[in-house]
Tab-separated table of C-alpha atoms in Angstrom:
chain	number	residue	atom	x	y	z
X	1	MET	CA	31.250	-16.181	-35.656
X	2	SER	CA	29.978	-12.733	-36.686
X	3	LEU	CA	31.200	-10.893	-39.772
X	4	ILE	CA	33.050	-8.292	-37.702
X	5	THR	CA	34.799	-10.954	-35.638
X	6	THR	CA	35.763	-12.830	-38.797
X	7	VAL	CA	37.156	-9.684	-40.413
X	8	LEU	CA	39.141	-8.731	-37.313
X	9	SER	CA	40.601	-12.215	-36.839
X	10	SER	CA	41.455	-12.334	-40.543
X	11	ALA	CA	43.046	-8.884	-40.307
X	12	LEU	CA	45.189	-10.131	-37.419
X	13	LEU	CA	46.302	-13.073	-39.550
X	14	MET	CA	47.204	-10.735	-42.435
X	15	LEU	CA	49.059	-8.448	-40.028
X	16	ILE	CA	51.162	-11.356	-38.788
X	17	MET	CA	51.859	-12.449	-42.363
X	18	ILE	CA	53.009	-8.958	-43.390
X	19	ASP	CA	54.919	-8.434	-40.114
X	20	PRO	CA	55.080	-4.706	-39.143
X	21	SER	CA	58.222	-5.211	-37.040
X	22	ASP	CA	60.211	-5.986	-40.164
X	23	LYS	CA	58.975	-2.798	-41.783
X	24	ILE	CA	59.844	-0.763	-38.678
X	25	LEU	CA	63.369	-2.146	-38.910
X	26	LEU	CA	63.407	-1.127	-42.572
X	27	VAL	CA	62.510	2.456	-41.648
X	28	SER	CA	65.399	2.521	-39.190
X	29	PHE	CA	67.848	1.629	-41.955
X	30	LEU	CA	66.369	4.148	-44.398
X	31	ARG	CA	66.493	6.870	-41.746
X	32	GLU	CA	70.281	6.677	-41.820
X	33	ASP	CA	70.498	7.670	-45.510
X	34	PHE	CA	67.317	9.568	-46.402
X	35	GLY	CA	65.178	12.441	-45.159
X	36	ILE	CA	61.792	12.146	-43.477
X	37	GLU	CA	59.801	13.446	-46.468
X	38	ASP	CA	61.397	10.912	-48.803
X	39	ILE	CA	60.648	8.056	-46.415
X	40	LYS	CA	57.044	9.270	-45.960
X	41	ALA	CA	56.574	9.167	-49.735
X	42	LEU	CA	58.019	5.647	-49.832
X	43	ILE	CA	55.712	4.451	-47.029
X	44	ILE	CA	52.607	5.746	-48.804
X	45	ARG	CA	53.590	4.413	-52.217
X	46	ALA	CA	54.817	1.023	-50.991
X	47	ASN	CA	51.725	0.305	-48.901
X	48	LEU	CA	49.406	1.403	-51.703
X	49	ILE	CA	51.180	-0.873	-54.189
X	50	GLY	CA	51.211	-3.672	-51.619
X	51	PHE	CA	47.469	-3.355	-51.060
X	52	LEU	CA	46.717	-3.330	-54.797
X	53	LEU	CA	48.835	-6.456	-55.278
X	54	LEU	CA	47.175	-8.322	-52.419
X	55	ALA	CA	43.721	-7.174	-53.522
X	56	SER	CA	44.471	-8.522	-57.001
X	57	PHE	CA	45.397	-11.904	-55.559
X	58	ALA	CA	42.311	-11.836	-53.325
X	59	VAL	CA	40.040	-11.261	-56.317
X	60	ALA	CA	41.773	-13.307	-59.008
X	61	GLY	CA	44.036	-15.712	-57.130
X	62	GLN	CA	41.502	-18.475	-56.577
X	63	ILE	CA	40.173	-18.161	-60.145
X	64	ILE	CA	43.682	-18.440	-61.585
X	65	LEU	CA	44.477	-21.442	-59.400
X	66	GLN	CA	41.293	-23.408	-60.004
X	67	GLU	CA	40.177	-22.366	-63.492
X	68	ILE	CA	43.543	-22.001	-65.260
X	69	PHE	CA	45.939	-24.260	-63.371
X	70	HIS	CA	43.278	-26.541	-61.803
X	71	ILE	CA	44.954	-26.420	-58.406
X	72	ASP	CA	42.796	-27.292	-55.410
X	73	ILE	CA	42.791	-24.848	-52.487
X	74	ASN	CA	44.011	-27.653	-50.210
X	75	ALA	CA	47.101	-28.079	-52.378
X	76	LEU	CA	47.705	-24.341	-52.045
X	77	LYS	CA	47.463	-24.698	-48.266
X	78	VAL	CA	50.114	-27.430	-48.274
X	79	ALA	CA	52.484	-25.493	-50.555
X	80	GLY	CA	51.763	-22.158	-48.900
X	81	GLY	CA	52.135	-23.681	-45.458
X	82	PHE	CA	55.561	-24.996	-46.394
X	83	VAL	CA	56.580	-21.535	-47.650
X	84	LEU	CA	55.302	-19.917	-44.449
X	85	PHE	CA	57.161	-22.455	-42.320
X	86	LYS	CA	60.383	-21.729	-44.214
X	87	ILE	CA	59.944	-17.945	-43.928
X	88	GLY	CA	59.214	-18.248	-40.224
X	89	LEU	CA	62.267	-20.458	-39.697
X	90	GLU	CA	64.514	-17.950	-41.471
X	91	ALA	CA	63.122	-15.129	-39.330
X	92	LEU	CA	63.549	-17.192	-36.171
X	93	GLU	CA	67.176	-17.993	-36.984
X	94	GLY	CA	68.241	-14.680	-38.514
X	95	GLY	CA	66.097	-12.066	-36.786
X	96	GLY	CA	65.154	-10.471	-40.099
X	97	MET	CA	63.221	-11.160	-43.270
X	98	PHE	CA	64.834	-8.890	-45.793
X	99	THR	CA	68.058	-7.637	-47.297
X	100	LEU	CA	68.232	-4.050	-48.533
X	101	LYS	CA	70.432	-2.752	-51.314
X	102	ARG	CA	71.683	0.806	-51.237
X	103	GLU	CA	69.756	3.038	-53.637
X	104	ARG	CA	70.213	6.710	-54.426
X	105	ASP	CA	66.538	7.088	-55.350
X	106	ILE	CA	64.480	5.977	-52.370
X	107	LEU	CA	61.259	5.696	-54.395
X	108	ALA	CA	62.949	3.048	-56.524
X	109	LEU	CA	62.628	0.822	-53.450
X	110	ALA	CA	58.870	1.345	-53.112
X	111	ALA	CA	57.745	-1.365	-55.532
X	112	VAL	CA	60.691	-3.739	-55.080
X	113	PRO	CA	61.572	-4.835	-52.454
X	114	VAL	CA	59.245	-2.925	-50.082
X	115	ALA	CA	55.813	-3.484	-51.677
X	116	MET	CA	56.845	-6.889	-52.948
X	117	PRO	CA	58.021	-9.056	-51.283
X	118	LEU	CA	58.194	-7.222	-47.916
X	119	ILE	CA	54.477	-6.336	-47.855
X	120	ALA	CA	52.892	-8.532	-50.529
X	121	GLY	CA	55.172	-11.493	-49.978
X	122	PRO	CA	54.529	-15.242	-50.301
X	123	ALA	CA	53.061	-15.432	-46.794
X	124	ALA	CA	50.577	-12.594	-47.320
X	125	ILE	CA	49.618	-13.779	-50.819
X	126	THR	CA	48.936	-17.312	-49.595
X	127	ALA	CA	46.908	-15.974	-46.672
X	128	VAL	CA	44.759	-13.619	-48.760
X	129	ILE	CA	43.919	-16.302	-51.334
X	130	THR	CA	43.026	-18.729	-48.548
X	131	LEU	CA	40.837	-16.116	-46.831
X	132	THR	CA	38.967	-15.486	-50.074
X	133	ALA	CA	38.377	-19.213	-50.531
X	134	GLU	CA	37.120	-19.647	-46.963
X	135	TYR	CA	35.221	-16.411	-46.260
X	136	GLY	CA	34.734	-14.550	-49.550
X	137	TYR	CA	35.931	-11.295	-51.100
X	138	LEU	CA	34.461	-8.931	-48.505
X	139	VAL	CA	36.326	-10.483	-45.600
X	140	SER	CA	39.650	-10.903	-47.404
X	141	LEU	CA	39.671	-7.379	-48.874
X	142	SER	CA	38.537	-5.767	-45.608
X	143	ALA	CA	41.109	-7.705	-43.595
X	144	THR	CA	43.850	-6.779	-46.047
X	145	ALA	CA	42.912	-3.086	-45.957
X	146	ILE	CA	42.961	-3.048	-42.142
X	147	ALA	CA	46.294	-4.867	-41.970
X	148	ILE	CA	47.917	-2.598	-44.572
X	149	ALA	CA	46.632	0.500	-42.753
X	150	LEU	CA	48.121	-0.732	-39.467
X	151	VAL	CA	51.437	-1.494	-41.170
X	152	ALA	CA	51.553	2.009	-42.685
X	153	VAL	CA	50.713	3.609	-39.321
X	154	SER	CA	53.420	1.598	-37.560
X	155	MET	CA	55.961	2.699	-40.179
X	156	PHE	CA	54.971	6.366	-39.770
X	157	ILE	CA	55.230	6.082	-35.982
X	158	ALA	CA	58.653	4.473	-36.314
X	159	LEU	CA	59.755	7.270	-38.623
X	160	TYR	CA	59.317	9.854	-35.853
X	161	MET	CA	60.246	7.650	-32.897
X	162	MET	CA	63.145	5.742	-34.405
X	163	LYS	CA	65.699	7.105	-31.966
X	164	SER	CA	63.827	5.541	-29.060
X	165	VAL	CA	63.320	2.154	-30.734
X	166	ASN	CA	65.844	-0.510	-29.827
X	167	LYS	CA	66.924	-2.499	-32.880
X	168	THR	CA	67.790	-5.485	-30.689
X	169	PHE	CA	64.215	-5.472	-29.390
X	170	LEU	CA	62.927	-5.408	-32.968
X	171	SER	CA	65.165	-8.330	-33.882
X	172	VAL	CA	63.773	-10.343	-30.956
X	173	THR	CA	60.224	-9.385	-31.969
X	174	ILE	CA	60.851	-10.599	-35.515
X	175	ARG	CA	62.079	-13.934	-34.139
X	176	ILE	CA	58.921	-14.297	-32.039
X	177	ILE	CA	56.712	-13.484	-35.039
X	178	GLY	CA	58.749	-15.977	-37.060
X	179	LEU	CA	57.771	-18.666	-34.555
X	180	PHE	CA	54.085	-17.788	-34.987
X	181	ILE	CA	54.468	-17.871	-38.781
X	182	MET	CA	56.039	-21.325	-38.521
X	183	ALA	CA	53.078	-22.512	-36.430
X	184	ILE	CA	50.565	-21.042	-38.900
X	185	GLY	CA	52.445	-22.684	-41.760
X	186	ALA	CA	52.405	-26.058	-40.005
X	187	GLN	CA	48.677	-25.721	-39.342
X	188	MET	CA	47.995	-24.820	-42.984
X	189	MET	CA	49.924	-27.886	-44.154
X	190	VAL	CA	47.947	-30.141	-41.810
X	191	GLU	CA	44.632	-28.624	-42.945
X	192	GLY	CA	45.660	-29.023	-46.574
X	193	VAL	CA	46.642	-32.668	-46.153
X	194	VAL	CA	43.396	-33.434	-44.295
X	195	GLY	CA	41.391	-31.616	-46.978
X	196	ILE	CA	43.063	-33.562	-49.776
X	197	TYR	CA	42.472	-36.841	-47.917
X	198	LEU	CA	38.778	-36.074	-47.371
X	199	LEU	CA	38.419	-35.093	-51.026
X	200	MET	CA	39.995	-38.373	-52.142
X	201	VAL	CA	37.740	-40.356	-49.804
X	202	SER	CA	34.599	-38.581	-51.010
X	203	THR	CA	35.414	-39.178	-54.685
X	204	ALA	CA	36.579	-42.774	-54.235
């Protein structure tokens, strides 16, 4: 697999983990209470913070896990896979992945909950650390940057086309993505269990 193919496939994984449809639904709710310029500022700030958070986990996540807490990457796959499965199940059942509190200052929402956990949530953090462990910093950071850029673009498009976007359609889309997240979570758990087993066999 070439570097470009690896980056693009990894970017697709990150995009699924972040889930643009959920962010489009968020814009639709914000549009009811705030002006376009305020929402544009939130989109830029939230995605920038989200990228910086994910980049930090991409660079330092594996070091923190292995050097400080001595956690094997396969154990992270099992735990992260379980979290992904749970998040996907909640999306599949509820048609949404977030709850939004009313705020007078829209920029107060940029860091929490938009940047984290809506953008840099457990699913995305687990994915970016795993990508770094498997492919290195270049792939994980590039994939994250591409995914974040696509999320930001989708939110900007939704901001100007929100009247033509059907919220029921978005809810169905979130459920479908939730099913994919469940499948990815199940696969990560299987890979983690197999990796732990092989490690135990090799050291026995």
